[in-house]
Each structure stands twice: as C-alpha cells, then as structure tokens.
Coordinates of C-alpha atoms (C1' of nucleotides) in Angstrom, one line a residue:
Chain A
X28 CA -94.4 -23.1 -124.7
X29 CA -92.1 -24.9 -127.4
X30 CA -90.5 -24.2 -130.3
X31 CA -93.8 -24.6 -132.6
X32 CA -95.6 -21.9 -130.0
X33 CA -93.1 -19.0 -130.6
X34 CA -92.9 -20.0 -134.1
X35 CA -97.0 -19.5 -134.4
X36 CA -96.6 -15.9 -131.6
X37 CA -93.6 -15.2 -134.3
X38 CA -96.1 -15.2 -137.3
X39 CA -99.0 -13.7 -135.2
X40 CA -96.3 -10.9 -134.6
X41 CA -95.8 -10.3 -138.5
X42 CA -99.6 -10.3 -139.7
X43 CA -102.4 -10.8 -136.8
X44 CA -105.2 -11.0 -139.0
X45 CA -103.7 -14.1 -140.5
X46 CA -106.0 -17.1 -141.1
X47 CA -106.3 -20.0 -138.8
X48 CA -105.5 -22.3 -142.3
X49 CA -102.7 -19.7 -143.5
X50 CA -100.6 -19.9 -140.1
X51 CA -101.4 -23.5 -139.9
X52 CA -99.5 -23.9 -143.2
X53 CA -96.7 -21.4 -142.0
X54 CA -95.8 -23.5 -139.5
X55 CA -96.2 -27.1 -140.8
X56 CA -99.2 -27.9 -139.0
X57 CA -103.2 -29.1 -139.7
X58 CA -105.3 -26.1 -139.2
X59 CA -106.8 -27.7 -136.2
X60 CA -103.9 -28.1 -134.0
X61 CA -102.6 -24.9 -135.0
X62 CA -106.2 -23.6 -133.7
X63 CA -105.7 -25.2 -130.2
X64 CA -102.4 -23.9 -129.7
X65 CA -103.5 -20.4 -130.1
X66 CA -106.7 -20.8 -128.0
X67 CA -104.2 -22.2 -125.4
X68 CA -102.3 -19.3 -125.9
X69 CA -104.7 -17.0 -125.3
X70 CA -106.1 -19.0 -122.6
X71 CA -103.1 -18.6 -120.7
X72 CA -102.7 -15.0 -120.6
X73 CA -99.5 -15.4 -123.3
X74 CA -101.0 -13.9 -125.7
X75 CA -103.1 -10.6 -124.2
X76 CA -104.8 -9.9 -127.6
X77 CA -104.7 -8.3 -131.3
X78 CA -104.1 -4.8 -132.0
X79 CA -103.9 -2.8 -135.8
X80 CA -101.3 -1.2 -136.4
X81 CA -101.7 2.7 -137.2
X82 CA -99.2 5.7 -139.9
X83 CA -98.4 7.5 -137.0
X84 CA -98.3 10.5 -140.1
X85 CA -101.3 9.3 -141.0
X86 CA -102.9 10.0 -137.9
X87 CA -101.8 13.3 -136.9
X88 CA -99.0 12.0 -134.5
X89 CA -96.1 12.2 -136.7
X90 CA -94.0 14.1 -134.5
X91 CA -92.7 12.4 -131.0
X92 CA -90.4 12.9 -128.2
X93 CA -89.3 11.6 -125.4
X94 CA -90.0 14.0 -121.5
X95 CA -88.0 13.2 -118.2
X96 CA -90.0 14.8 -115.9
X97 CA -88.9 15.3 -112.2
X98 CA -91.1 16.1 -109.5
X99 CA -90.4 18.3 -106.5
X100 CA -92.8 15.9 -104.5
X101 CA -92.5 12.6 -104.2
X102 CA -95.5 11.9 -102.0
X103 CA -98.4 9.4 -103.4
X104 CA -100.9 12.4 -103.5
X105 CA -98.4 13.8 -106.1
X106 CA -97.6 11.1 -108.0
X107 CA -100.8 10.5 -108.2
X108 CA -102.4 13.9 -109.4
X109 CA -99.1 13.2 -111.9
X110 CA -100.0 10.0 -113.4
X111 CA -103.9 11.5 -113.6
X112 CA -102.8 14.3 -115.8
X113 CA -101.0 12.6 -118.5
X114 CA -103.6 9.5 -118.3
X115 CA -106.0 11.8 -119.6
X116 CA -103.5 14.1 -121.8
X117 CA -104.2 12.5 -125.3
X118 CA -100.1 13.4 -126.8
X119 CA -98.9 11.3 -124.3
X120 CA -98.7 7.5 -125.2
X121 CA -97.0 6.2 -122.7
X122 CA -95.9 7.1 -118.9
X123 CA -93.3 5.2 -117.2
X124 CA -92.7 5.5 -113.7
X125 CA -88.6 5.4 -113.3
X126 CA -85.6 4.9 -110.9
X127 CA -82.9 7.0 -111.3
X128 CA -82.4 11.1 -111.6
X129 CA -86.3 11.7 -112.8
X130 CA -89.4 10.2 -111.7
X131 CA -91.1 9.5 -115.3
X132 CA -90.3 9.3 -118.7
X133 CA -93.1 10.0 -121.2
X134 CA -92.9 9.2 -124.9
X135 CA -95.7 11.8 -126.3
X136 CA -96.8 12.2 -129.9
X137 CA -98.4 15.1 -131.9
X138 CA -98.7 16.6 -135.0
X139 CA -96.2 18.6 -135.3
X140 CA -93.4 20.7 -133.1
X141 CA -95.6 23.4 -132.5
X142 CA -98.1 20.8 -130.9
X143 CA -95.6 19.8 -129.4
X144 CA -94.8 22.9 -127.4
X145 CA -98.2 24.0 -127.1
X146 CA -98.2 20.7 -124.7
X147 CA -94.9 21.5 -122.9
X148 CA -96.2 24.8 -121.7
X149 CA -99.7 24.4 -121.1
X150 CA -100.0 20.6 -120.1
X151 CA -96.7 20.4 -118.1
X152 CA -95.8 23.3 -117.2
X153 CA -99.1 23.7 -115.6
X154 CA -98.9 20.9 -113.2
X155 CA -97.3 21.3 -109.6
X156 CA -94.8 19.5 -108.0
X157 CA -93.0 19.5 -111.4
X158 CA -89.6 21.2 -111.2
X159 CA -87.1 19.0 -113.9
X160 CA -88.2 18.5 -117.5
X161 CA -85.8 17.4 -120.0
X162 CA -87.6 16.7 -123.9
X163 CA -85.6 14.8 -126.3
X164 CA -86.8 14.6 -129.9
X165 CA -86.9 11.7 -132.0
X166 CA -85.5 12.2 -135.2
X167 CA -85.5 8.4 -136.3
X168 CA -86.0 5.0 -134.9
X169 CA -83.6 2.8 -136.3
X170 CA -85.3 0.1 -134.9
X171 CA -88.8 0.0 -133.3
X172 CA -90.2 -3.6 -133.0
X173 CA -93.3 -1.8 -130.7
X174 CA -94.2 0.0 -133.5
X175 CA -93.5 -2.4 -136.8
Chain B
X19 CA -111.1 9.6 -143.4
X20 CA -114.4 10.4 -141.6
X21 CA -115.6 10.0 -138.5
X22 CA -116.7 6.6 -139.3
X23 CA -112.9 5.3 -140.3
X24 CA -111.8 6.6 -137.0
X25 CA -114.6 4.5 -135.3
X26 CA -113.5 1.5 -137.3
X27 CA -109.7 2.2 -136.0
X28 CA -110.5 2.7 -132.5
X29 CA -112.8 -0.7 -132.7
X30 CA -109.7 -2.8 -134.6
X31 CA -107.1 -0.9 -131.7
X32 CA -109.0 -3.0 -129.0
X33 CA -109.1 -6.3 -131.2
X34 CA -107.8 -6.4 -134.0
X35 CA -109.2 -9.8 -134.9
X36 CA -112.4 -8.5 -134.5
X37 CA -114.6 -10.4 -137.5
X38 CA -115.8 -7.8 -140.1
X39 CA -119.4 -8.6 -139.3
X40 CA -119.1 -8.0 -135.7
X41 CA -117.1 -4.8 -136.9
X42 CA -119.7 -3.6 -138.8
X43 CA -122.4 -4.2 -136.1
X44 CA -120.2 -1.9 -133.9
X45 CA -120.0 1.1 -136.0
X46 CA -123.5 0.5 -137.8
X47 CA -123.0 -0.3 -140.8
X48 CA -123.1 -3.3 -143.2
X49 CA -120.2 -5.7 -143.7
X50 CA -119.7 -5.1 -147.0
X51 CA -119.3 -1.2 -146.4
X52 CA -117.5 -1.5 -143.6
X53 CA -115.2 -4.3 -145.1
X54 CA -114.5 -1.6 -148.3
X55 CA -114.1 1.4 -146.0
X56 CA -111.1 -1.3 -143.8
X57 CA -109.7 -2.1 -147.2
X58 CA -109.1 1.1 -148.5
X59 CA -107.9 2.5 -144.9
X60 CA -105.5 -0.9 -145.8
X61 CA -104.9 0.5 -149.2
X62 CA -103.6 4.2 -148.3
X63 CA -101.5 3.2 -145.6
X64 CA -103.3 4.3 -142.4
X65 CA -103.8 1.0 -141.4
X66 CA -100.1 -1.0 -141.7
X67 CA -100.9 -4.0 -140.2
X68 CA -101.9 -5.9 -137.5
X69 CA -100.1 -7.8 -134.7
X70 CA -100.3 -10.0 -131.6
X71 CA -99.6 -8.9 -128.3
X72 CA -97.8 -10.8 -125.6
X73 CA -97.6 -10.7 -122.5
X74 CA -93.6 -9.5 -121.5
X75 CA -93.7 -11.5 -118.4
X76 CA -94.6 -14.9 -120.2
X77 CA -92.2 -14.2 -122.8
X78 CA -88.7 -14.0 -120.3
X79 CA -89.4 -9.5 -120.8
X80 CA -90.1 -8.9 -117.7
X81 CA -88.0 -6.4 -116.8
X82 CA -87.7 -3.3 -118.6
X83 CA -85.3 0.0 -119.0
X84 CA -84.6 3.0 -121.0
X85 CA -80.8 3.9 -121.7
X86 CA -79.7 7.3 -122.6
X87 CA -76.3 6.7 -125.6
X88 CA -73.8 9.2 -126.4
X89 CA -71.8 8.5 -128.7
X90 CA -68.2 10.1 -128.8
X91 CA -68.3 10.2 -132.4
X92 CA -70.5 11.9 -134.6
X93 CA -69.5 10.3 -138.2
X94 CA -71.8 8.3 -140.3
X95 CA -69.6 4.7 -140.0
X96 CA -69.9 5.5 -135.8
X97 CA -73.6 5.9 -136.4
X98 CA -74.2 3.0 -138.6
X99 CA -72.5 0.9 -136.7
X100 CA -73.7 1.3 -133.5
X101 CA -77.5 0.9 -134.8
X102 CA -76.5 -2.4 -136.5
X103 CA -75.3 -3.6 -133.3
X104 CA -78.8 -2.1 -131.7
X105 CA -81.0 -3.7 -134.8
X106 CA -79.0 -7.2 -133.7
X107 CA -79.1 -7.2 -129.8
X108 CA -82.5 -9.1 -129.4
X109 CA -83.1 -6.9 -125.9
X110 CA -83.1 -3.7 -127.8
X111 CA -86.6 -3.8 -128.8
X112 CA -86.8 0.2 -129.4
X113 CA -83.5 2.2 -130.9
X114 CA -84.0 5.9 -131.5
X115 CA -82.4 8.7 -132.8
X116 CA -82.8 11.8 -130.7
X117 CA -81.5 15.3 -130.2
X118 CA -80.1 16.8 -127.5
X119 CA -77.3 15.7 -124.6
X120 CA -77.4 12.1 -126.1
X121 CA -77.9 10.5 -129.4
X122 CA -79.5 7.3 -128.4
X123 CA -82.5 6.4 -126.7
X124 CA -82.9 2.6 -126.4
X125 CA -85.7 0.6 -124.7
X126 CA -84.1 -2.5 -123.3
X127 CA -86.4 -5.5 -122.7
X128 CA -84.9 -8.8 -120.4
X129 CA -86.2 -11.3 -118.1
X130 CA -84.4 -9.9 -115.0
X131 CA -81.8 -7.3 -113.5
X132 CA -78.7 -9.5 -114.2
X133 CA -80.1 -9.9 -117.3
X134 CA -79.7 -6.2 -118.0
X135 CA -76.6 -6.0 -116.5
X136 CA -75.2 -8.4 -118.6
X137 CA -76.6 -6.6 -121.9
X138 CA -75.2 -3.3 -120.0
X139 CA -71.5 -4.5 -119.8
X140 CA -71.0 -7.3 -122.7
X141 CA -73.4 -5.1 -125.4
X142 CA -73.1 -1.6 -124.6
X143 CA -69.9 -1.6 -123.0
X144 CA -67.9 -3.4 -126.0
X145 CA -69.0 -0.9 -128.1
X146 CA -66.8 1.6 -129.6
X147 CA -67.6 5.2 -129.0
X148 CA -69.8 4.9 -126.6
X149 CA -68.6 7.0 -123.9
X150 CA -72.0 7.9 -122.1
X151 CA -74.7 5.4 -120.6
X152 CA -77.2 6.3 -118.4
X153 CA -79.9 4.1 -117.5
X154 CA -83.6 4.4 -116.0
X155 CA -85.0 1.5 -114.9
X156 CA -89.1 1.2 -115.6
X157 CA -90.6 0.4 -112.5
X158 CA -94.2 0.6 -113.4
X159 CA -96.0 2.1 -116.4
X160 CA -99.3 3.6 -115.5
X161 CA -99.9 4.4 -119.0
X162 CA -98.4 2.4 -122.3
X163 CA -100.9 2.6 -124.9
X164 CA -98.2 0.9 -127.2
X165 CA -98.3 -1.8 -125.4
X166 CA -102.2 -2.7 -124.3
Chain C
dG4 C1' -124.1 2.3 -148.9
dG5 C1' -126.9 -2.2 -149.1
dT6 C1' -128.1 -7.2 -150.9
dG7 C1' -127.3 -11.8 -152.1
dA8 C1' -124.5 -16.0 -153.2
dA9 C1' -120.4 -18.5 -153.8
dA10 C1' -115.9 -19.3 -151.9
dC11 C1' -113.5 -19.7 -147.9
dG12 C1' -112.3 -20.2 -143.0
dT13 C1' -113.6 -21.5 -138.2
dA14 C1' -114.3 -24.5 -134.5
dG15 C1' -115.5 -28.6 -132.3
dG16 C1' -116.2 -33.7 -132.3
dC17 C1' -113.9 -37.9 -133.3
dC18 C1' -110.2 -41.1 -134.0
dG19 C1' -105.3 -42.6 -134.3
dT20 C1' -100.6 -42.4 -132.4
Chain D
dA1 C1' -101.4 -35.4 -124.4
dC2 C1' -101.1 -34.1 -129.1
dG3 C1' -101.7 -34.0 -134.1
dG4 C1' -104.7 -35.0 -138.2
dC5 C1' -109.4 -35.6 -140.5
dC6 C1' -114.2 -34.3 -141.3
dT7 C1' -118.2 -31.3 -141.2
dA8 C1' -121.7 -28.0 -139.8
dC9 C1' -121.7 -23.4 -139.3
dG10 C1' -120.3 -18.6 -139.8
dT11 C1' -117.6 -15.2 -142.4
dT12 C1' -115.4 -13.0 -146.2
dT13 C1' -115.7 -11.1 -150.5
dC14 C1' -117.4 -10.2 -154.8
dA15 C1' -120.6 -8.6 -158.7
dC16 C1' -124.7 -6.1 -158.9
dC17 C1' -128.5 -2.8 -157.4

DNA sequence: GGTGAAACGTAGGCCGT
DNA sequence: ACGGCCTACGTTTCACC
C-alpha cells in the first residue's frame, strides 16, 4: 500500500461509482494499472466493498441519538439475549460493546422524537437485565466522515 | 418512492458498484427503467452518493473509542473552536453535537491504545474549555450497519 | 415501462521498462 | 514487479415506441 493506493481508496472514498478510466485519470495513471490496483485492493481484504450513500431525512431516519445502556447482568446468556434484541430492532444502527461505566452504546435512528421514545419504552425498557440507560440526542454532527 | 426504489436501495446498500444491468435483473425490471428510477432517486437527494469501504484494521484504525466532551463554556467562539479542532484531528472521524450532561460525542479512530492516548492528552487535553472527558472504549461491535 | 443502437467503459493479454 | 497499449466484450445511456 503506497502513496498512489490511498490516493485511488481517497477518491473511491469521495464518489464509488467512479469509472475505472475517470479514477485512472484522477490519479495520473493508464486505466489499466489503475484497474489492477483496485482488484489488488479488493483482493486483499483493504477494501471490503461499495456502499450508497442514503438522506437519512429522506428515509424516515432523520432523528438520532446516542443510548448507554447498562446491564444488571453481565453473564454471556445476557449479553447475548442483549445483542439479539437490538440486532433485530430496526432504529438501532449500530451496537457497540464498551469498557467503562456501561456495557453498550447504541447510536439509533427514527423518524422522529416520538419514535424515538416509542422505542425507549417498549424496545428497551422491555428487556431484562437492563437497569442504566442514559439517551443523548444528536442535535448536529459537525463532522461525520461515516456518514459523508 | 415505491416499493421498487426501496428494493433498488437495499440492492445498491450491499454493493454499491453493482452494474445497472445486474441491478435491474435483481429487482425485475429493465435497465433502462431501473437506470431512470436510480437517476432520479440521484436527482431528489435520497441517494447522496456512493463510497468505498475499508477495512479499519488495514488502514492503521484499528482501535476504536467514543469520548463523552463537556465543554466549560457554552459561547459560540468556545463552540466553533472546539469543532474546528475536531474537523482537523484526522482520528475524529465522527464529531457530534448532543444534549444532555455533555456537549460532545466524538468517535475516535487509531491504530492502537497509545495511539489514543496520545490523541487523549496532546488533542483533547490542550484544548481550552474542555473540562470533562470521559471515554468508552469499543471492544466489539456486534452490530454497525454504518460500517458493513 | 420496454426496445434498440451508438457511445463508453471494462478487463485481460501482451509488451516494454 | 509494475505501468502503458490495444482490443474484444459488456455496459451505460439516450431517443423513441
């Protein structure tokens, strides 16, 4: 991986629909290297694949906030019925699995704030073992290169 | 935006490089109908763009953590000026604005512990008006559909 | 929404460095 | 080992039905 390789990942990162020819050109190469590269990155696991980009408004999931959640268990069996619920919760885009004062931190999306409470109550406040939950709502993301 | 366009989305969220022929096979139709139906998702904004994804690991990001900011000022110039320094720092990948106990939530991306620790003290800590860190290290995320 | 045809891009073989 | 050139093949994209 040299400088050319995160210069092509860097322009794969902007637009990944981009043409073999158009990034070859980006990055001062012949479209046929430029092709290898890639395949070589995607051969070697660097890059995992391409994904389109969504309007969060757009889609119903303009409204987002961050959970702590703490659990009163911390026995596989109840991390595990955990990590099963909010795998199959829709709102919830992503569950981490933390060290610190809390055991996760989910960042869940909806439509709106009363969608959003509608899922505090009946999704996690219906699950055992859970006895800490601490919401904070996003209000702005200055910066959000997951999301760009 | 019909049942069809959410087909079309969910087929371009797994690969977004998908060809529009091979697209068009999926959701059953032709790829001149399905190319118009992309283009005008495109056109109104639902779709923003597309992008590659890497793999953290291969790309020195490893390691992974969520930091809780409060700020000891509240003013605009405190505000700005700490999400410059954020929109800078290239192992702030996500910066966002929240309400509650804190007014930062940051995801912090690095190839390693020290790593961190030395965005922790020479980033955060030089910082004016920071006067609350608390940090939760990710030690697995069994869901992250941000990321896939 | 489907069809067809021209313009365009892809992908692999081959050669030079 | 890596970049550039060429070419058959597939895809995109448009006017038109």
């Amino acid at each position: 991986m040299d400088a050319l390789d995160q210069k092509i990942l860097r322009e794969l990162q902007c637009d990944g629909r981009i043409s073999n020819v158009a990034l070859a050109e980006r990055v001062s190469l012949s479209p046929s290297a430029c092709l290898r590269r890639v395949q070589e990155l995607e051969r070697t696991g660097v890059i995992r694949g391409y994904r389109v980009v969504t309007s969060p408004e757009r889609m119903g999931r303009g409204f987002a906030a961050y959970v702590l959640v703490g659990l009163s268990s911390h026995t596989k069996a109840a991390q595990e019925g955990f990590e099963r619920a909010m795998s199959v919760a829709p709102e919830v885009v992503e569950c981490h699995n933390i060290a610190g004062a809390f055991e996760y931190l989910l960042r869940v999306e909806s439509a709106d704030l009363s969608e959003y409470k509608r899922f505090h109550t009946e999704v996690l406040g219906t699950q055992s073992h859970v006895h800490a939950i601490t919401s904070y709502i996003v209000m702005g993301s200055p910066k959000d290169e997951r999301a760009t």
